[in-house]
mmCIF file of C-alpha atoms in Angstrom:
data_model
loop_
_atom_site.group_PDB
_atom_site.id
_atom_site.type_symbol
_atom_site.label_atom_id
_atom_site.label_comp_id
_atom_site.label_asym_id
_atom_site.label_seq_id
_atom_site.Cartn_x
_atom_site.Cartn_y
_atom_site.Cartn_z
ATOM 1 C CA UNK A 192 10.396 -16.131 -20.288
ATOM 2 C CA UNK A 193 7.060 -17.897 -20.129
ATOM 3 C CA UNK A 194 5.343 -18.538 -16.814
ATOM 4 C CA UNK A 195 2.684 -21.203 -16.742
ATOM 5 C CA UNK A 196 0.502 -21.431 -13.672
ATOM 6 C CA UNK A 197 -2.779 -22.453 -15.251
ATOM 7 C CA UNK A 198 -4.667 -19.327 -14.180
ATOM 8 C CA UNK A 199 -3.629 -16.976 -16.978
ATOM 9 C CA UNK A 200 -2.557 -14.288 -14.524
ATOM 10 C CA UNK A 201 1.224 -14.522 -14.627
ATOM 11 C CA UNK A 202 1.432 -10.848 -15.568
ATOM 12 C CA UNK A 203 -0.312 -9.970 -12.293
ATOM 13 C CA UNK A 204 2.418 -11.736 -10.312
ATOM 14 C CA UNK A 205 5.141 -9.871 -12.203
ATOM 15 C CA UNK A 206 3.433 -6.485 -11.718
ATOM 16 C CA UNK A 207 2.937 -7.204 -8.026
ATOM 17 C CA UNK A 208 6.622 -8.034 -7.606
ATOM 18 C CA UNK A 209 7.550 -4.623 -9.062
ATOM 19 C CA UNK A 210 5.442 -2.600 -6.628
ATOM 20 C CA UNK A 211 5.383 -2.146 -2.861
ATOM 21 C CA UNK A 212 2.934 -4.144 -0.774
ATOM 22 C CA UNK A 213 2.976 -1.731 2.159
ATOM 23 C CA UNK A 214 3.175 2.008 2.656
ATOM 24 C CA UNK A 215 4.142 4.209 5.568
ATOM 25 C CA UNK A 216 2.324 7.533 5.527
ATOM 26 C CA UNK A 217 2.714 10.456 7.900
ATOM 27 C CA UNK A 218 -0.403 12.096 9.324
ATOM 28 C CA UNK A 219 0.146 15.330 11.245
ATOM 29 C CA UNK A 220 -2.753 17.091 12.960
ATOM 30 C CA UNK A 221 -5.262 15.025 10.922
ATOM 31 C CA UNK A 222 -3.604 15.960 7.603
ATOM 32 C CA UNK A 223 -1.964 13.391 5.330
ATOM 33 C CA UNK A 224 1.521 14.772 4.703
ATOM 34 C CA UNK A 225 2.206 14.255 1.003
ATOM 35 C CA UNK A 226 4.431 16.259 -1.303
ATOM 36 C CA UNK A 227 3.079 18.295 -4.196
ATOM 37 C CA UNK A 228 3.372 15.454 -6.712
ATOM 38 C CA UNK A 229 2.812 12.542 -4.341
ATOM 39 C CA UNK A 230 -0.269 10.369 -3.997
ATOM 40 C CA UNK A 231 -1.349 7.083 -2.478
ATOM 41 C CA UNK A 232 -2.933 4.507 -4.796
ATOM 42 C CA UNK A 233 -4.269 0.983 -4.521
ATOM 43 C CA UNK A 234 -3.700 -1.090 -7.655
ATOM 44 C CA UNK A 235 -5.437 -4.384 -8.447
ATOM 45 C CA UNK A 236 -3.417 -6.492 -10.880
ATOM 46 C CA UNK A 237 -5.423 -9.718 -10.697
ATOM 47 C CA UNK A 238 -8.680 -8.472 -11.019
ATOM 48 C CA UNK A 239 -11.752 -7.393 -10.141
ATOM 49 C CA UNK A 240 -12.336 -9.214 -6.880
ATOM 50 C CA UNK A 241 -13.037 -8.376 -3.273
ATOM 51 C CA UNK A 242 -9.965 -7.423 -1.241
ATOM 52 C CA UNK A 243 -9.313 -6.454 2.356
ATOM 53 C CA UNK A 244 -7.162 -3.459 3.173
ATOM 54 C CA UNK A 245 -5.635 -3.331 6.635
ATOM 55 C CA UNK A 246 -4.673 0.009 8.165
ATOM 56 C CA UNK A 247 -2.574 0.283 11.300
ATOM 57 C CA UNK A 248 -2.220 3.671 12.949
ATOM 58 C CA UNK A 249 0.632 4.291 15.349
ATOM 59 C CA UNK A 250 0.946 7.515 17.256
ATOM 60 C CA UNK A 251 2.945 9.224 19.894
ATOM 61 C CA UNK A 252 1.717 9.468 23.442
ATOM 62 C CA UNK A 253 1.378 13.185 24.135
ATOM 63 C CA UNK A 254 1.146 12.475 27.861
ATOM 64 C CA UNK A 255 4.394 10.527 28.156
ATOM 65 C CA UNK A 256 6.654 13.583 28.256
ATOM 66 C CA UNK A 257 8.940 12.031 25.624
ATOM 67 C CA UNK A 258 9.832 14.178 22.600
#
């Protein structure tokens, strides 16, 4: 299979399609809850260039009385 897009970065598109674009991570009492062999990495497949990383934090309302 040969992909021609004129930019010479077809491999970057293939690598990107094989990885996740988002991650859900658990933070408990200000500690990132990862297993012994787990890690969180940012990979640049088309690169070096400036990128923006967006982080959204959702939490529970400790005052709502809902468990």
